[in-house]
């Protein structure tokens, strides 16, 4: 019985579209070794949207770069782990095959569209470039396809704007151009790394709406990387919260915002000022995030944690604790107590 | 919070136009950017006025005008009933003591080649009577302690501190001369979420203890609500709506304010389902060529011919008595 159960689990595991397993990444720098990713696992199914949330230095972008295969090696080094796409480990593929995956199966949108686009070529040329090089589409056909892609991301008067240069577009429109480029080869997974951080609130709302619509229309899976708890609230299905290169909490969006199972997530949500009332003094997380050259022993969050209990928290690294709904996990020795509100 | 209604700063119809020129040797003016175009408000002792708006709305230029870092095209700023742009040098020097600024980016606003002690102590170099030379080190250490930094770190350099700590250094520098007003230009937008709350709490504690007045400029509407007593909403160089924090967030009457509030991402998917969704089309127009009449009309869903012809004045509205500049102002509860 249990054997069958294990086998079933394995089959289910293999069925994930993307499966990151126990990833460890280091950066070798002049000052020493920075342990940037310390055992990250997450998965993504077709058509699903996962938000990866973390502050600067938490490792959220590095994980995405490793998935895309655009991590700078050196100084970066993938120590161990697997990144499986459709059951194949991308990390063991030769570069030639890896290139077939990049852009075509998994594509990426970057934060700063102005520096990600080439300033000396018209946008139409840049969007169609992928089609010409990767698919061997003729120039005129590729441009026609570029117009369709620009219409898909709701750029008004797409045909007239084909020959415009990136600087002739506003911030929001430039981000749409980036999205159009990433969609050129109809990827199954779109990774968006802080796609709206450089944009104003009203434009940010437009771009997030667009991403949500595209996901539905194209039945595309999405990884949204962000530091802003608000931005992903109605686009993502699940959220993984990262701290010091680990996923500390992983839950369904509604569950996570309703009640938190890790002291760090709880601290983050409590420390945001609210729009609907003025509120009293803000709750804070004391101290600073750790240096990745010198991550604290035991639970990496213990020096800042209000629920810390010694000696367990300062000596033992917590493993994932399964919580209530089954898929929900928290890397805290007292996860259940934090979730129930009985932790002291 | 407390209604001490003694006005300390009054901004009257201030405007700043930047010329757009062509040519390098023989420059000819071909137009102007109306960065700030007729803004008026006042600030009471111990009060916080928040200024919100999207990029290009003129909020940072407004801050620079109040600091007298820019000379206005027209209009005045009165500090305790004296026009700061008409002040002679000696009075201006005294004024600088009373109005200080905290900058947005804690990475570029501190000189990397100066120690923290020199950075915070530099104001004493100019205003020598505030702290005699022998007393300076002690004063700087007091300031460090006051903003929550270790006084023993006085000889360290900025790069040895994190972003949040650097912002505390910037705040300590602004406090050195015991000002009455601090202009904060996006003081927390470069910081991580968990650090942002620490700095906001520090600013609030300093206000309570020292009776400071703040002009708090930010694009994050939740942060502004939390810290402000009154809020001004800017769009393309103009104030479109101004009122108490309750009025602006709870009873907004200007369509732009309503759209702005509706666009704020709220970290609560359940509450969001009940929210009033207003999505604006397009981006903010260029301030070099603002629309005629009401500047918001190109993105407004209520726009009628009158909006193109007449600029709506900033007045008390029938819908709610706080000031709003719209021909068709009406109440709409956007925030649940």
XYZ file of C-alpha atoms in Angstrom:
680
model
C 0.000 0.000 0.000
C 2.612 2.492 1.036
C 4.784 1.473 -1.909
C 1.980 2.235 -4.311
C 1.421 5.524 -2.524
C 5.084 6.456 -2.978
C 4.954 5.485 -6.629
C 1.855 7.559 -7.143
C 3.582 10.504 -5.517
C 6.511 10.044 -7.867
C 4.301 10.021 -10.897
C 2.526 13.135 -9.628
C 5.912 14.762 -9.045
C 7.092 13.978 -12.533
C 3.931 15.430 -13.963
C 4.815 18.958 -12.893
C 5.600 21.269 -15.771
C 8.498 22.775 -13.861
C 10.046 21.251 -10.801
C 12.911 22.915 -8.950
C 14.420 20.433 -6.520
C 16.703 21.220 -3.624
C 18.677 23.899 -5.428
C 21.926 25.230 -3.905
C 23.764 28.163 -5.492
C 26.885 29.964 -4.305
C 28.665 33.074 -5.495
C 32.423 33.047 -5.234
C 33.560 36.598 -4.616
C 36.766 38.282 -3.535
C 35.418 38.603 0.000
C 34.383 34.968 0.315
C 31.589 32.594 -0.594
C 28.058 33.952 -0.545
C 25.473 31.205 -0.084
C 22.704 32.711 -2.140
C 20.351 29.760 -2.574
C 20.225 27.157 0.164
C 17.865 24.377 -0.785
C 15.024 25.865 -2.786
C 12.275 23.594 -4.110
C 9.143 24.651 -5.896
C 6.979 23.422 -8.708
C 4.645 24.830 -11.267
C 1.856 23.166 -13.226
C 0.546 24.182 -16.635
C -1.477 27.378 -16.534
C -0.660 28.076 -12.904
C 0.711 31.311 -11.425
C 3.239 31.219 -8.613
C 4.459 34.367 -6.868
C 7.946 34.342 -5.377
C 8.156 37.033 -2.737
C 11.246 38.283 -0.964
C 13.319 41.298 -0.017
C 16.571 42.228 -1.724
C 19.154 39.488 -1.334
C 16.606 36.779 -0.575
C 17.551 34.879 -3.751
C 14.264 35.282 -5.643
C 15.861 36.558 -8.843
C 18.854 34.201 -8.750
C 16.528 31.180 -8.724
C 14.761 32.576 -11.804
C 18.074 33.188 -13.559
C 19.073 29.597 -12.889
C 15.790 28.372 -14.397
C 16.354 30.529 -17.484
C 20.004 29.486 -17.681
C 21.224 33.071 -17.653
C 23.049 32.944 -14.333
C 26.566 34.357 -14.540
C 28.893 31.420 -14.012
C 31.390 32.345 -12.579
C 30.994 34.022 -10.094
C 27.840 31.947 -9.628
C 28.033 28.205 -9.088
C 25.189 25.718 -8.974
C 26.349 23.402 -6.210
C 23.543 20.868 -6.375
C 19.915 20.383 -7.213
C 17.748 19.843 -10.258
C 15.543 22.015 -12.409
C 13.202 19.689 -14.274
C 11.130 20.927 -17.171
C 8.677 18.327 -18.460
C 10.676 15.690 -16.649
C 14.053 16.656 -18.147
C 16.746 18.136 -15.909
C 17.731 21.433 -17.538
C 20.957 21.644 -15.546
C 22.365 18.497 -17.171
C 21.468 19.514 -20.738
C 24.232 20.668 -23.082
C 24.055 24.382 -23.932
C 22.773 23.662 -27.452
C 19.683 21.883 -26.156
C 19.283 24.351 -23.344
C 18.909 27.102 -25.915
C 15.920 25.311 -27.401
C 14.164 25.647 -24.071
C 15.076 29.265 -23.473
C 12.536 31.631 -25.001
C 10.550 28.850 -26.622
C 9.455 26.931 -23.531
C 10.397 29.356 -20.752
C 10.623 33.106 -21.398
C 11.374 36.026 -19.133
C 10.319 39.658 -18.686
C 12.756 41.927 -16.885
C 12.204 44.767 -14.471
C 13.721 47.652 -16.352
C 12.409 47.663 -19.917
C 14.438 50.692 -20.922
C 17.752 48.952 -20.304
C 16.533 45.533 -21.467
C 15.541 46.829 -24.916
C 18.137 47.799 -27.491
C 17.978 51.588 -27.986
C 19.258 51.584 -31.591
C 16.715 49.240 -33.188
C 12.987 49.806 -33.765
C 10.735 47.743 -31.515
C 9.204 45.845 -34.424
C 12.640 44.668 -35.460
C 13.406 43.564 -31.899
C 10.152 41.661 -31.459
C 10.545 39.908 -34.828
C 14.246 39.127 -34.291
C 13.464 36.016 -32.247
C 11.122 34.728 -34.959
C 13.674 35.272 -37.721
C 16.551 33.681 -35.875
C 14.826 30.882 -34.062
C 12.040 29.950 -36.456
C 13.587 31.060 -39.737
C 10.540 33.183 -40.525
C 10.985 35.586 -43.459
C 11.415 39.242 -42.564
C 8.050 40.503 -43.823
C 6.164 37.653 -42.159
C 8.044 38.185 -38.925
C 7.070 41.852 -38.918
C 3.443 40.937 -39.532
C 3.644 38.586 -36.581
C 5.208 41.392 -34.504
C 2.156 43.552 -35.164
C -0.066 40.723 -33.931
C 2.031 40.377 -30.805
C 1.855 44.121 -30.154
C -1.913 43.953 -30.557
C -2.005 41.009 -28.187
C -0.406 43.150 -25.461
C -2.838 46.000 -26.308
C -0.402 48.519 -27.772
C -2.654 51.035 -29.554
C -1.982 51.634 -33.294
C 0.495 48.750 -33.319
C 1.152 48.882 -37.047
C 2.128 52.561 -36.977
C 4.396 52.057 -33.990
C 6.371 49.174 -35.486
C 9.202 51.466 -36.582
C 9.333 53.501 -33.366
C 12.351 53.222 -31.092
C 12.130 52.248 -27.395
C 12.674 55.850 -26.220
C 9.535 56.892 -28.084
C 7.401 54.699 -25.827
C 6.204 55.493 -22.321
C 7.277 53.275 -19.409
C 4.099 51.206 -19.440
C 4.181 50.739 -23.223
C 7.859 49.710 -23.104
C 6.989 47.023 -20.588
C 4.270 45.838 -23.007
C 6.873 45.647 -25.783
C 9.007 43.460 -23.512
C 6.036 41.213 -22.834
C 5.302 40.983 -26.579
C 8.931 39.942 -27.190
C 8.780 37.243 -24.555
C 5.567 35.863 -26.048
C 6.994 35.616 -29.593
C 7.703 31.873 -29.413
C 4.554 31.039 -27.377
C 6.333 29.891 -24.209
C 4.647 27.560 -21.726
C 6.111 29.450 -18.778
C 6.588 33.197 -18.419
C 8.899 34.428 -15.656
C 8.263 38.066 -14.771
C 10.992 39.550 -12.584
C 9.574 42.627 -10.826
C 7.646 43.557 -13.994
C 6.010 46.668 -12.549
C 8.486 47.962 -9.985
C 9.668 50.841 -12.193
C 6.107 51.903 -13.087
C 3.620 54.328 -11.569
C 0.632 52.939 -9.668
C -2.013 53.513 -12.335
C 0.232 52.019 -15.039
C 1.290 49.188 -12.753
C -2.361 48.231 -12.393
C -2.755 48.163 -16.207
C 0.279 45.899 -16.684
C -0.758 43.489 -13.925
C -4.243 43.268 -15.455
C -2.652 42.527 -18.826
C -0.513 39.721 -17.381
C -3.558 38.176 -15.732
C -5.529 38.343 -18.993
C -2.695 36.896 -21.082
C -2.311 34.050 -18.666
C -5.989 33.148 -19.094
C -6.035 33.642 -22.877
C -2.841 31.731 -23.616
C -3.159 29.210 -20.783
C 0.391 30.000 -19.794
C 2.069 29.266 -16.466
C 3.675 32.202 -14.718
C 6.291 32.888 -12.087
C 5.943 36.399 -10.669
C 8.924 37.647 -8.740
C 8.253 40.596 -6.489
C 9.034 42.359 -3.238
C 5.574 43.891 -3.070
C 2.960 41.874 -1.195
C 0.158 43.843 -2.785
C 1.034 43.509 -6.456
C 0.618 39.747 -6.727
C -2.438 39.394 -4.533
C -4.932 38.921 -7.329
C -2.800 37.437 -10.072
C -1.077 34.553 -8.291
C -2.566 31.247 -7.164
C 0.200 30.362 -4.741
C 2.954 32.315 -2.985
C 6.430 31.202 -1.935
C 8.102 33.561 0.543
C 11.914 33.573 0.485
C 14.361 34.575 3.179
C 18.146 34.161 3.079
C 18.043 31.793 0.100
C 15.292 29.524 1.427
C 11.563 29.282 0.963
C 10.263 29.880 4.451
C 6.565 29.708 3.702
C 4.539 28.366 0.818
C 0.765 28.643 0.654
C -2.326 29.416 -1.372
C -2.694 33.194 -1.841
C -5.913 33.532 0.139
C -4.608 31.392 2.983
C -1.341 33.302 3.211
C -2.904 36.740 3.445
C -5.543 35.544 5.890
C -3.148 34.050 8.423
C 0.584 33.412 8.334
C 2.455 30.292 9.336
C 5.964 31.746 9.522
C 7.093 34.560 11.817
C 8.872 36.335 8.915
C 5.763 36.404 6.694
C 3.690 37.509 9.665
C 6.185 40.285 10.407
C 6.127 41.446 6.793
C 2.352 41.601 6.532
C 2.000 43.336 9.893
C 4.570 45.977 8.946
C 2.774 47.314 5.847
C 0.703 50.456 6.382
C -2.919 50.055 5.324
C -4.850 51.974 2.729
C -8.234 51.616 4.417
C -7.374 53.173 7.760
C -4.657 55.307 9.274
C -3.691 52.818 11.947
C -1.446 53.052 14.977
C 2.300 52.582 15.215
C 3.543 50.043 12.660
C 4.750 46.662 13.788
C 8.355 46.092 12.750
C 10.741 43.208 12.262
C 13.726 44.077 14.409
C 17.267 44.008 13.025
C 18.469 43.446 9.472
C 18.490 40.548 6.992
C 21.655 38.464 7.442
C 24.761 38.693 5.289
C 24.790 35.768 2.867
C 28.481 35.297 3.643
C 27.591 34.589 7.225
C 24.093 33.142 7.599
C 23.217 32.512 11.256
C 23.354 28.935 12.535
C 20.080 27.160 13.107
C 17.081 28.988 11.717
C 18.433 31.926 9.666
C 15.597 34.126 10.934
C 16.145 33.382 14.653
C 18.099 36.581 15.533
C 15.102 38.678 14.397
C 12.311 36.358 15.489
C 9.922 37.385 18.273
C 8.900 33.735 18.921
C 12.448 32.374 19.167
C 13.039 29.598 21.660
C 16.602 28.672 22.526
C 18.408 26.404 22.121
C 16.374 24.759 19.341
C 16.036 27.815 17.062
C 19.686 28.810 17.269
C 21.064 25.310 16.703
C 18.676 23.343 14.478
C 17.747 24.268 10.942
C 13.961 23.890 10.707
C 12.578 21.649 7.965
C 9.323 22.174 6.104
C 6.357 21.670 8.432
C 3.145 20.713 6.680
C 0.234 22.839 7.824
C -3.527 22.514 7.795
C -4.430 22.497 4.114
C -1.818 19.924 3.105
C 0.059 21.891 0.467
C 0.837 24.657 2.894
C 4.318 24.543 4.403
C 6.377 26.648 6.790
C 10.029 26.304 7.757
C 9.614 27.095 11.413
C 9.993 24.866 14.480
C 6.802 26.406 15.823
C 4.869 26.701 12.553
C 1.613 25.331 13.974
C 1.734 27.634 16.976
C 2.466 30.671 14.785
C -0.449 29.760 12.512
C -2.852 29.221 15.426
C -1.677 32.371 17.142
C -0.626 30.421 20.217
C 3.123 31.014 19.808
C 4.690 33.217 22.442
C -2.260 65.239 15.228
C -3.225 67.832 17.850
C -4.880 70.879 16.308
C -2.150 73.465 17.030
C -3.236 75.772 14.253
C -0.159 77.988 14.123
C 0.899 78.153 10.477
C 4.639 77.820 10.052
C 4.923 77.579 6.266
C 2.663 78.968 3.576
C 3.073 78.182 -0.113
C 1.264 80.640 -2.371
C 0.513 80.016 -6.015
C 4.033 78.805 -6.671
C 5.153 77.794 -10.149
C 8.361 76.566 -11.729
C 8.799 76.345 -15.494
C 11.953 74.787 -16.897
C 12.947 76.000 -20.368
C 13.358 73.515 -23.206
C 16.190 74.747 -25.431
C 17.639 73.862 -28.769
C 21.271 74.373 -29.813
C 24.423 74.299 -27.733
C 26.215 77.610 -28.325
C 23.265 79.751 -29.357
C 20.510 78.336 -27.244
C 17.008 79.246 -28.216
C 14.047 78.525 -26.042
C 11.523 76.357 -27.843
C 9.148 75.628 -25.005
C 8.870 75.017 -21.307
C 8.097 72.227 -18.914
C 5.563 73.393 -16.382
C 6.817 71.211 -13.565
C 4.878 73.035 -10.855
C 2.083 75.318 -11.972
C 0.367 77.304 -9.250
C 0.406 75.303 -6.031
C -0.827 76.694 -2.703
C -1.097 75.092 0.718
C -0.012 75.722 4.273
C 1.682 73.715 6.944
C 1.030 74.060 10.673
C 3.532 73.498 13.443
C 3.922 69.801 14.189
C 1.742 68.788 11.271
C 2.454 66.380 8.409
C 1.276 67.230 4.928
C 1.618 64.363 2.480
C 2.088 65.004 -1.227
C 1.210 62.162 -3.592
C 1.248 61.814 -7.344
C 2.840 59.855 -10.160
C 6.246 60.569 -11.658
C 6.389 63.876 -13.474
C 3.621 65.466 -11.382
C 6.066 67.982 -9.880
C 6.233 66.742 -6.315
C 10.033 66.732 -6.151
C 10.288 70.160 -7.800
C 7.869 71.405 -5.155
C 10.203 70.056 -2.464
C 13.185 71.771 -4.069
C 11.282 75.059 -4.225
C 10.416 74.889 -0.535
C 14.098 74.189 0.185
C 14.971 77.195 -2.006
C 17.107 74.969 -4.189
C 15.161 76.293 -7.176
C 13.976 79.797 -7.892
C 10.265 79.964 -8.760
C 8.871 81.327 -12.013
C 6.196 82.958 -9.881
C 4.654 82.716 -6.443
C 5.976 82.794 -2.912
C 6.836 80.575 0.012
C 6.451 82.169 3.425
C 8.270 80.818 6.432
C 6.703 82.395 9.501
C 5.311 85.175 7.299
C 8.597 86.029 5.570
C 9.038 85.313 1.872
C 11.999 82.957 1.596
C 12.831 84.103 -1.926
C 13.187 87.738 -0.814
C 15.452 87.008 2.136
C 18.942 88.474 2.352
C 21.901 86.117 2.929
C 21.988 86.288 6.722
C 18.290 85.572 7.114
C 18.550 82.798 4.557
C 21.283 81.174 6.589
C 19.005 81.174 9.618
C 16.194 79.800 7.462
C 18.328 76.839 6.402
C 18.549 75.864 10.043
C 14.798 75.661 10.268
C 14.002 73.760 7.091
C 15.981 70.601 6.366
C 15.577 67.770 3.926
C 15.807 63.972 3.860
C 16.601 62.661 0.401
C 15.203 59.644 -1.376
C 18.266 57.611 -2.170
C 20.402 56.799 0.860
C 23.118 55.462 -1.451
C 23.868 58.646 -3.391
C 22.922 61.291 -0.842
C 25.818 60.514 1.517
C 29.383 61.356 0.488
C 31.225 58.012 0.338
C 34.543 59.618 1.294
C 33.328 61.206 4.505
C 32.891 59.394 7.802
C 29.457 59.348 9.380
C 30.740 61.750 12.026
C 31.823 64.232 9.346
C 28.556 63.890 7.444
C 26.343 64.513 10.454
C 28.751 67.122 11.877
C 29.059 69.117 8.645
C 26.070 71.376 9.408
C 27.915 72.491 12.600
C 30.835 73.572 10.418
C 28.580 76.143 8.743
C 26.443 77.016 11.738
C 29.262 77.246 14.270
C 27.217 78.744 17.070
C 24.999 75.646 17.335
C 27.784 73.457 18.647
C 31.224 74.695 19.724
C 34.058 72.752 18.135
C 34.991 70.761 21.248
C 31.419 69.710 21.746
C 30.749 68.416 18.246
C 31.774 64.829 18.612
C 29.501 64.426 21.607
C 26.624 66.099 19.718
C 27.052 63.795 16.744
C 27.095 60.745 18.993
C 23.909 61.946 20.669
C 22.277 62.259 17.266
C 23.412 58.778 16.249
C 21.978 57.343 19.418
C 18.785 59.331 18.930
C 18.081 57.845 15.491
C 18.843 54.325 16.678
C 22.433 53.865 15.496
C 25.422 52.814 17.568
C 27.315 55.991 18.679
C 30.586 54.042 18.475
C 30.191 53.845 14.703
C 30.995 57.535 14.340
C 34.205 56.856 12.375
C 32.675 54.434 9.879
C 31.966 55.198 6.256
C 28.521 55.068 4.573
C 29.279 51.855 2.671
C 29.586 50.010 5.972
C 25.874 50.559 6.656
C 22.741 49.001 5.184
C 20.118 51.025 3.293
C 17.899 51.535 6.335
C 20.837 52.571 8.503
C 21.977 55.030 5.843
C 18.546 56.590 5.804
C 18.890 57.009 9.581
C 22.196 58.814 8.967
C 20.395 61.108 6.512
C 17.735 61.780 9.146
C 20.386 62.480 11.827
C 22.034 64.990 9.477
C 18.698 66.707 8.898
C 18.104 66.896 12.659
C 21.526 68.307 13.539
C 20.465 71.957 13.457
C 17.179 71.324 15.278
C 14.896 72.320 12.383
C 11.180 73.081 12.652
C 10.338 71.553 9.282
C 11.752 68.527 7.476
C 10.970 67.987 3.820
C 11.065 64.233 3.170
C 11.305 63.365 -0.527
C 10.422 59.660 -0.913
C 12.334 58.777 2.274
C 11.344 55.106 2.373
C 10.814 54.131 -1.259
C 14.334 52.731 -1.681
C 14.008 50.510 1.389
C 12.853 46.931 1.832
C 9.426 46.375 3.374
C 10.692 45.191 6.752
C 13.040 48.201 7.028
C 10.507 50.729 5.768
C 8.320 50.335 8.860
C 11.323 50.963 11.144
C 12.116 54.273 9.419
C 8.464 55.398 9.393
C 8.198 54.701 13.119
C 11.410 56.660 13.702
C 10.038 59.671 11.791
C 6.832 59.544 13.829
C 8.690 59.298 17.129
C 10.881 62.290 16.213
C 7.801 64.302 15.321
C 6.150 63.582 18.666
C 9.267 64.328 20.671
C 10.544 67.383 18.782
C 7.299 68.876 17.445
C 8.572 68.729 13.864
C 6.421 69.520 10.862
C 6.880 67.279 7.831
C 6.238 67.691 4.170
C 6.143 64.051 3.186
C 6.436 63.336 -0.507
C 5.815 59.782 -1.671
C 4.152 57.750 -4.352
C 3.050 55.008 -1.942
C -0.471 55.952 -0.912
C -0.647 53.582 2.049
C 2.513 55.037 3.582
C 1.231 58.590 3.055
C -2.082 57.834 4.732
C -0.310 56.317 7.691
C 1.951 59.286 8.363
C -0.036 62.339 7.164
C -2.584 64.624 8.808
C -3.457 66.239 5.504
C -2.798 65.064 1.949
C -2.391 66.914 -1.360
C -2.850 64.961 -4.604
C -0.848 66.343 -7.533
C -1.297 65.777 -11.259
C 0.864 67.473 -13.922
C 2.072 70.314 -11.725
C -1.239 71.100 -10.035
C -2.916 70.116 -6.812
C -6.158 68.434 -7.880
C -7.455 67.617 -4.424
C -6.385 68.461 -0.881
C -7.883 67.593 2.469
C -7.431 65.686 5.690
C -6.261 62.099 5.446
C -9.857 60.995 6.143
C -11.313 63.184 3.421
C -8.883 62.174 0.689
C -8.999 58.446 1.369
C -12.518 58.095 2.726
C -14.415 60.688 0.682
C -12.436 61.503 -2.483
C -14.328 63.653 -5.008
C -11.740 64.035 -7.794
C -11.702 61.267 -10.414
C -7.898 61.145 -10.434
C -7.713 60.586 -6.680
C -10.344 57.883 -7.021
C -8.435 56.157 -9.828
C -5.159 56.412 -7.942
C -6.675 54.852 -4.829
C -8.306 52.141 -6.872
C -4.983 51.212 -8.502
C -3.129 50.677 -5.219
C -2.329 46.994 -4.883
C -3.776 45.866 -1.573
C -2.259 42.763 0.016
C -5.607 41.195 0.749
C -7.262 39.219 -2.056
C -10.522 38.903 -0.146
C -10.938 42.648 0.386
C -9.974 43.264 -3.228
C -12.907 41.329 -4.535
C -15.203 43.983 -3.043
C -13.232 46.936 -4.313
C -14.327 49.480 -6.827
C -12.057 48.986 -9.847
C -11.234 52.058 -11.916
C -8.640 51.569 -14.630
C -7.183 54.620 -16.338
C -6.226 54.501 -19.986
C -2.720 55.429 -21.052
C 0.039 57.288 -19.260
C 0.481 60.729 -17.758
C 0.814 63.300 -20.620
C 4.073 65.211 -20.985
C 4.291 68.272 -18.698
C 5.915 70.108 -21.652
C 2.613 70.009 -23.463
C -0.202 69.585 -20.930
C -3.800 69.255 -22.138
C -5.910 72.424 -22.240
C -8.571 73.050 -19.630
C -8.530 70.284 -17.041
C -5.213 68.469 -17.302
C -6.709 65.162 -16.352
C -9.391 65.181 -19.057
C -7.411 63.015 -21.518
C -7.600 60.080 -19.111
C -10.883 60.906 -17.422
C -14.056 58.907 -17.974
C -16.240 61.893 -17.034
C -14.704 64.349 -19.513
C -17.199 66.642 -21.296
C -16.572 69.587 -23.670
C -16.404 72.008 -20.723
C -13.314 70.149 -19.428
C -11.397 71.058 -22.606
C -12.385 74.707 -22.436
C -12.270 75.597 -18.774
C -9.790 74.715 -16.125
C -11.704 73.678 -13.007
C -10.736 75.738 -9.932
C -9.601 74.092 -6.684
C -12.642 74.823 -4.513
C -14.932 73.359 -1.905
C -17.402 71.036 -3.589
C -21.034 70.378 -2.974
C -20.342 66.683 -2.662
C -17.894 67.267 0.197
C -16.525 70.543 1.587
C -12.819 69.754 1.107
C -11.012 71.288 -1.892
C -11.125 69.501 -5.232
C -10.569 70.697 -8.809
C -13.197 68.996 -10.954
C -16.237 70.223 -12.885
C -18.052 67.019 -12.025
C -16.815 66.296 -8.532
C -18.798 63.626 -6.742
C -18.247 61.278 -3.862
C -17.138 57.761 -4.586
C -15.970 55.351 -1.924
C -13.047 53.548 -3.458
C -11.313 52.189 -0.386
C -13.429 49.656 1.445
